[in-house]
XYZ file of C-alpha atoms in Angstrom:
447
model
C -17.092 -53.311 60.942
C -15.323 -51.889 58.063
C -18.269 -52.652 55.807
C -20.709 -51.102 58.149
C -18.585 -47.930 58.245
C -18.462 -47.805 54.406
C -22.096 -48.167 54.393
C -22.514 -45.489 56.917
C -20.321 -43.113 54.963
C -22.123 -43.809 51.688
C -25.400 -43.063 53.287
C -23.943 -39.748 54.600
C -22.688 -38.906 51.117
C -25.965 -39.770 49.587
C -27.910 -37.666 51.957
C -25.637 -34.695 51.509
C -25.942 -35.090 47.636
C -29.607 -35.208 47.961
C -29.839 -32.182 50.188
C -27.541 -30.180 47.851
C -29.576 -31.260 44.791
C -32.680 -30.149 46.529
C -31.319 -26.754 47.089
C -31.155 -26.342 43.236
C -34.039 -24.212 41.794
C -36.569 -26.664 40.131
C -35.133 -29.806 41.744
C -38.354 -30.602 43.468
C -40.235 -30.488 40.213
C -37.687 -32.948 38.614
C -37.892 -35.238 41.531
C -41.581 -35.260 41.609
C -41.578 -36.072 37.735
C -39.134 -38.928 38.143
C -41.048 -40.524 41.018
C -44.446 -40.409 39.163
C -42.879 -41.552 35.956
C -41.130 -44.457 37.654
C -44.159 -45.524 39.447
C -46.373 -45.443 36.205
C -43.825 -46.719 33.793
C -40.347 -47.673 35.030
C -39.072 -48.726 31.555
C -39.896 -45.170 30.155
C -37.858 -43.629 32.970
C -34.915 -46.001 31.991
C -35.147 -44.906 28.349
C -35.232 -41.309 29.092
C -32.177 -41.598 31.353
C -30.311 -43.500 28.461
C -31.276 -40.648 26.015
C -30.099 -37.885 28.452
C -26.747 -39.771 28.845
C -26.470 -40.146 25.040
C -27.299 -36.526 24.473
C -24.670 -35.344 26.958
C -22.014 -37.561 25.473
C -22.883 -36.344 21.883
C -22.386 -32.770 22.949
C -19.056 -33.525 24.558
C -17.591 -35.882 21.817
C -15.311 -34.364 19.032
C -16.710 -33.882 15.451
C -14.140 -36.402 14.126
C -12.366 -39.378 15.295
C -9.204 -38.816 17.365
C -8.177 -42.391 17.655
C -7.513 -43.195 13.806
C -6.190 -41.389 10.747
C -8.878 -39.739 8.765
C -7.056 -39.062 5.512
C -5.792 -41.160 2.727
C -2.093 -41.885 2.443
C -0.692 -41.005 -0.871
C 2.486 -42.388 -2.569
C 5.290 -40.235 -3.599
C 4.524 -40.555 -7.195
C 0.854 -39.601 -6.537
C 1.944 -36.492 -4.578
C 4.234 -35.358 -7.366
C 1.472 -35.852 -9.962
C -0.841 -33.671 -7.946
C 1.835 -30.999 -7.625
C 2.359 -30.936 -11.349
C -1.373 -30.578 -12.086
C -1.796 -27.797 -9.547
C -2.054 -24.287 -10.944
C -1.871 -21.407 -8.386
C -4.586 -18.894 -8.547
C -3.165 -15.377 -9.751
C -2.669 -12.743 -7.236
C -4.756 -10.327 -9.375
C -7.265 -11.207 -12.044
C -6.046 -10.722 -15.630
C -7.003 -7.505 -17.305
C -10.097 -7.423 -19.493
C -9.743 -5.916 -23.028
C -11.402 -2.729 -21.909
C -9.001 -2.266 -18.940
C -6.043 -2.983 -21.465
C -7.411 -0.279 -23.686
C -7.764 2.204 -20.858
C -4.198 1.541 -19.752
C -2.918 2.182 -23.096
C -4.707 5.506 -23.396
C -3.303 6.783 -20.229
C -1.357 10.083 -20.926
C 2.440 10.135 -20.489
C 4.054 13.520 -20.363
C 7.258 14.250 -22.144
C 9.113 17.204 -20.628
C 8.047 19.426 -17.867
C 4.652 19.948 -16.433
C 3.048 23.394 -17.457
C -0.079 25.040 -19.019
C 0.762 23.282 -22.333
C 2.285 19.712 -22.021
C 3.577 17.554 -24.667
C 2.333 13.817 -24.566
C 4.294 10.689 -25.654
C 2.040 10.322 -28.633
C 3.214 13.645 -30.060
C 0.085 15.731 -29.084
C 0.567 19.041 -27.182
C -2.485 19.663 -24.945
C -3.689 22.155 -22.341
C -3.011 20.697 -19.036
C -5.939 21.057 -16.727
C -5.105 18.269 -14.373
C -2.022 19.590 -12.696
C -1.749 21.184 -9.235
C 0.868 23.700 -10.751
C -1.522 26.513 -10.159
C 1.142 29.364 -10.467
C 3.493 27.659 -12.908
C 6.193 27.791 -10.140
C 7.561 24.666 -12.017
C 9.000 27.035 -14.736
C 9.942 29.835 -12.251
C 13.749 30.628 -13.083
C 14.570 31.801 -9.476
C 13.321 28.512 -8.086
C 15.023 26.468 -10.730
C 18.274 28.168 -10.084
C 18.010 27.615 -6.347
C 17.214 23.925 -6.849
C 20.312 23.456 -9.068
C 22.577 25.130 -6.405
C 21.152 22.999 -3.620
C 21.415 19.748 -5.803
C 25.337 20.573 -6.247
C 25.755 21.380 -2.497
C 23.705 18.638 -0.802
C 23.427 15.770 -3.485
C 20.323 13.996 -4.636
C 19.048 12.761 -1.193
C 19.758 12.510 2.565
C 19.912 8.586 2.521
C 18.659 8.527 6.092
C 15.653 9.123 8.249
C 15.293 12.474 10.145
C 16.804 12.651 13.559
C 19.050 9.842 12.577
C 21.684 11.535 10.471
C 19.090 12.393 7.849
C 18.078 15.923 9.150
C 19.972 18.671 7.318
C 19.987 22.449 7.916
C 17.606 23.031 4.976
C 15.053 20.911 6.680
C 15.133 23.173 9.745
C 15.173 26.278 7.710
C 11.994 25.040 5.747
C 10.132 24.120 8.990
C 10.940 27.600 10.263
C 9.836 29.278 7.018
C 6.456 27.412 7.178
C 5.898 28.203 10.867
C 6.569 31.796 10.268
C 4.392 31.962 7.100
C 1.358 30.404 9.079
C 1.963 32.154 12.382
C 2.441 29.075 14.566
C 5.085 28.050 17.114
C 6.600 25.266 15.293
C 6.350 22.959 12.280
C 7.650 19.445 11.213
C 8.238 18.412 7.603
C 7.397 14.940 6.382
C 8.913 13.260 3.262
C 5.587 12.288 1.666
C 2.344 14.256 1.447
C -0.180 11.433 1.561
C 1.178 9.761 4.609
C 1.426 12.950 6.720
C -2.127 13.198 8.004
C -2.347 9.401 8.076
C 0.636 9.428 10.518
C -0.277 12.569 12.511
C -3.605 11.192 13.626
C -2.392 7.844 15.279
C 0.689 9.799 16.708
C -1.893 11.579 19.185
C -5.030 9.434 18.945
C -5.024 6.119 20.665
C -7.513 3.278 21.595
C -10.263 4.596 23.682
C -9.959 8.092 22.560
C -12.806 9.800 20.789
C -12.566 11.291 17.195
C -15.486 13.159 15.688
C -15.035 13.344 11.734
C -16.701 14.633 8.804
C -18.265 11.827 6.578
C -16.586 13.286 3.506
C -12.967 13.348 4.522
C -10.430 12.067 2.273
C -8.782 8.648 1.949
C -5.431 9.708 3.806
C -7.497 10.920 6.745
C -9.619 7.581 6.772
C -6.468 5.572 6.767
C -5.324 7.638 9.792
C -8.501 7.131 11.710
C -8.228 3.240 10.956
C -4.712 3.035 12.321
C -5.533 4.979 15.537
C -8.075 2.476 16.511
C -9.927 5.239 18.296
C -13.660 5.505 18.660
C -14.871 7.134 15.605
C -18.109 9.255 15.507
C -19.218 10.603 12.131
C -21.256 13.801 11.451
C -22.944 14.687 8.261
C -20.828 16.366 5.610
C -20.137 20.112 6.444
C -23.082 20.144 8.707
C -21.960 21.892 11.994
C -25.227 21.633 13.564
C -25.043 17.753 13.274
C -21.336 18.042 14.594
C -22.486 19.977 17.689
C -25.184 17.237 18.315
C -22.570 14.461 18.045
C -20.295 16.367 20.417
C -23.134 16.906 22.913
C -23.833 13.212 22.819
C -20.075 12.363 23.477
C -19.804 14.678 26.295
C -22.959 13.454 27.941
C -22.043 9.818 27.670
C -18.637 10.478 29.213
C -20.086 12.582 31.945
C -22.388 9.620 32.852
C -19.623 7.128 32.710
C -17.291 9.456 34.517
C -14.659 8.495 31.927
C -12.389 11.278 30.557
C -10.367 10.549 27.263
C -8.816 12.705 24.623
C -11.365 14.077 22.186
C -10.625 15.360 18.672
C -12.394 16.862 15.604
C -10.876 15.764 12.290
C -11.926 17.637 9.227
C -10.549 19.480 6.012
C -10.434 23.131 5.196
C -11.186 22.433 1.484
C -12.662 19.015 0.992
C -11.012 17.030 -1.557
C -14.122 14.854 -2.467
C -16.709 17.931 -2.827
C -14.504 21.234 -3.225
C -16.646 22.856 -0.418
C -15.095 25.023 2.306
C -15.369 24.661 5.951
C -16.484 27.102 8.578
C -13.546 27.438 10.838
C -14.843 30.217 13.378
C -17.835 28.023 14.151
C -15.480 25.004 14.465
C -13.163 26.933 16.877
C -16.416 28.073 18.825
C -17.634 24.314 19.235
C -14.118 23.097 20.034
C -13.834 25.605 22.927
C -17.343 25.101 24.154
C -17.049 21.105 24.383
C -13.261 20.980 25.068
C -12.098 19.172 21.859
C -8.851 19.537 19.917
C -8.866 20.095 16.145
C -6.792 18.407 13.572
C -7.224 20.410 10.398
C -6.175 19.033 6.939
C -5.165 21.997 4.816
C -3.813 19.882 1.898
C -5.899 21.637 -0.702
C -6.100 25.078 0.927
C -2.394 25.729 1.880
C -1.010 28.230 -0.641
C -4.338 28.752 -2.146
C -6.753 30.446 0.273
C -6.334 33.735 1.958
C -4.812 37.065 0.728
C -1.303 35.684 0.663
C -2.207 31.832 0.470
C -1.807 30.996 4.121
C -4.962 28.862 4.071
C -8.224 28.917 5.801
C -7.080 30.637 8.828
C -6.137 33.656 6.898
C -9.115 33.480 4.578
C -11.583 33.419 7.615
C -9.653 35.638 9.959
C -8.866 33.058 12.627
C -5.750 32.977 14.744
C -3.802 30.002 13.741
C -2.815 29.350 17.228
C -6.401 28.301 17.992
C -5.988 25.273 15.697
C -4.244 22.464 17.527
C -2.767 20.927 14.392
C -2.541 22.165 10.872
C -1.620 19.567 8.245
C -0.692 20.469 4.655
C 1.107 19.393 1.599
C 4.182 20.890 -0.269
C 3.520 18.804 -3.204
C 0.680 20.989 -4.740
C 0.961 24.620 -5.514
C 4.500 24.776 -4.248
C 5.648 22.304 -6.770
C 7.918 20.580 -4.120
C 7.217 17.380 -2.234
C 6.300 16.076 1.243
C 3.953 17.439 3.886
C 4.039 19.287 7.127
C 2.163 19.652 10.421
C 2.291 23.060 12.137
C 1.181 23.775 15.752
C 2.557 24.359 19.268
C 6.233 23.303 19.846
C 5.263 20.381 22.179
C 2.863 19.024 19.526
C 5.670 19.277 16.946
C 8.444 17.688 18.990
C 6.136 14.745 20.058
C 5.801 13.816 16.360
C 9.564 13.536 15.926
C 9.607 10.218 17.800
C 6.068 8.970 17.650
C 5.062 9.651 13.926
C 5.674 6.449 12.013
C 6.144 7.975 8.524
C 8.614 10.613 9.864
C 10.717 8.250 11.896
C 10.663 5.229 9.521
C 11.135 7.182 6.151
C 14.133 8.745 4.530
C 14.172 12.563 5.103
C 12.825 14.910 2.346
C 15.418 15.618 -0.166
C 17.310 18.992 0.394
C 16.296 20.224 -3.091
C 12.662 19.837 -2.494
C 12.811 21.400 0.901
C 14.513 24.541 -0.684
C 11.818 24.526 -3.504
C 9.221 24.669 -0.800
C 10.812 27.665 0.877
C 11.340 29.505 -2.351
C 7.810 28.893 -3.450
C 6.536 30.399 -0.239
C 8.662 33.470 -0.726
C 7.606 33.838 -4.362
C 3.871 33.829 -3.280
C 4.404 36.389 -0.468
C 6.292 38.718 -2.484
C 3.833 38.990 -5.419
C 0.402 37.481 -4.393
C -1.262 39.311 -7.293
C 0.835 37.571 -9.916
C 0.423 34.231 -8.505
C -2.957 33.845 -6.379
C -4.611 36.840 -8.197
C -3.995 35.315 -11.634
C -4.988 31.712 -10.630
C -8.336 32.906 -9.063
C -9.324 34.903 -12.283
C -8.458 31.796 -14.363
C -10.698 29.756 -12.166
C -13.491 32.288 -12.274
C -13.421 32.336 -16.085
C -13.331 28.611 -16.437
C -16.176 28.338 -13.868
C -18.247 30.911 -15.791
C -17.990 28.637 -18.994
C -19.310 25.647 -17.158
C -21.519 26.537 -14.522
C -24.416 27.716 -14.927
C -24.120 27.789 -18.695
C -23.834 23.868 -19.034
C -27.037 21.880 -19.213
C -25.146 18.821 -18.035
C -22.794 19.495 -15.260
C -22.589 21.626 -12.179
C -19.530 22.716 -10.093
C -19.531 21.754 -6.353
C -16.358 23.620 -5.493
C -16.262 26.806 -3.516
C -15.501 29.829 -5.696
C -12.077 30.260 -4.035
C -11.112 26.751 -4.892
C -8.968 26.451 -8.209
C -9.897 22.751 -8.300
C -13.292 22.570 -10.149
C -15.151 19.437 -9.267
C -17.805 18.748 -11.892
C -20.812 16.343 -11.342
C -23.704 15.668 -13.583
C -26.806 17.587 -12.520
C -29.410 15.633 -10.619
C -32.110 16.268 -13.106
C -29.806 14.727 -15.932
C -29.136 11.666 -13.983
C -32.765 11.207 -13.069
C -34.085 11.979 -16.558
C -31.783 9.604 -18.292
C -31.675 6.946 -15.460
C -27.885 6.991 -15.286
C -26.073 4.532 -13.011
C -22.918 5.443 -11.202
C -20.834 3.622 -13.833
C -22.744 5.549 -16.551
C -21.898 8.774 -14.985
C -18.257 7.872 -14.641
C -18.120 6.758 -18.250
C -19.601 9.997 -19.542
C -17.272 12.187 -17.449
C -14.214 10.087 -18.502
C -15.166 10.270 -22.182
C -15.568 14.236 -21.793
C -12.175 14.343 -20.191
C -10.474 12.145 -22.817
C -11.825 14.517 -25.564
């Protein structure tokens, strides 16, 4: 009886398996093929079954043997010999002869930076490479204040802001910058380069949308990379293309019914081209499509406008319409560090979330005082600072462009930094590569 029950159960399971297999799409074709093949040539069917099983086993088997060692066992002497013969690859390649020559030619200043600078080789040269636009580095009033501060506060705070590193001079400098720009608040960072690259990820997170100009500087690009947001690029200084990208972002979010924070990140004066942005149009697009603006005024703060307040003053825009204004204190003010100005809640948010603010030592008190005093000097006598600088830039520009047959200046007339590039017709006529252009411009600078 038990054998008969077992046969019955096997038959039922076989029938259930056949029924289930027949429900699989294409099973009828496979069954018909096997039956016809077996009737015509049973040996062929058996060979095909063996091949199928071998193929399945081949796919599932590991690429190497797991049951035995697949390496050669070395003796201790052989291991020591191999270690002695091994030479690690250098972390960086050795400098070429040309690179060594260029390194030796790098200028080293002896003494203060000024219109005339003395080099370590004994030469005295006209310094056109400095950001000391107003020669505040030699201002006696600022130097006296710096000496007094150094005697009172010492050489450094020796601690990060908010953690026994914040001093009263830092708060005073933040208030001076906020009053100067016309914003609710301001936060001062200890390093200019890391300011914008820390501000961006403090507000922009994964999933947020950032629309950025293709020509933004390296510190902005670092901030965009760290934020891990979705980056949309628009053509350099082309606000019509910016509007097209913004329209596309708004339409995509409307279809997906997904709302995220949306930002425009750009510069007032572009570091790589020297051109000026159109801030009124930016504000118009920001309000129309509900974006926030992070404006980098590193190269325009203390430069543009009647009293150097930047692009907002130069183009008659209310600074409160810009969500975040980021700038540097290490340029024309001859101090150090950077800042971010804007609404109070935006400023206070950075005090605990901005990495380069929280995890860096605070700005030395002397540099904070120098920044404040530099602002006062510019405000008290803009003609002797801004006016003289602009006249010098105009005269220099007049000697180079359009008189020069070789170079053209891409900077806006208000920009004291003159960016020179070889004219397109020169590059085309002489078939100059990028390396050739860099070499020619470097030789001109060395002369």
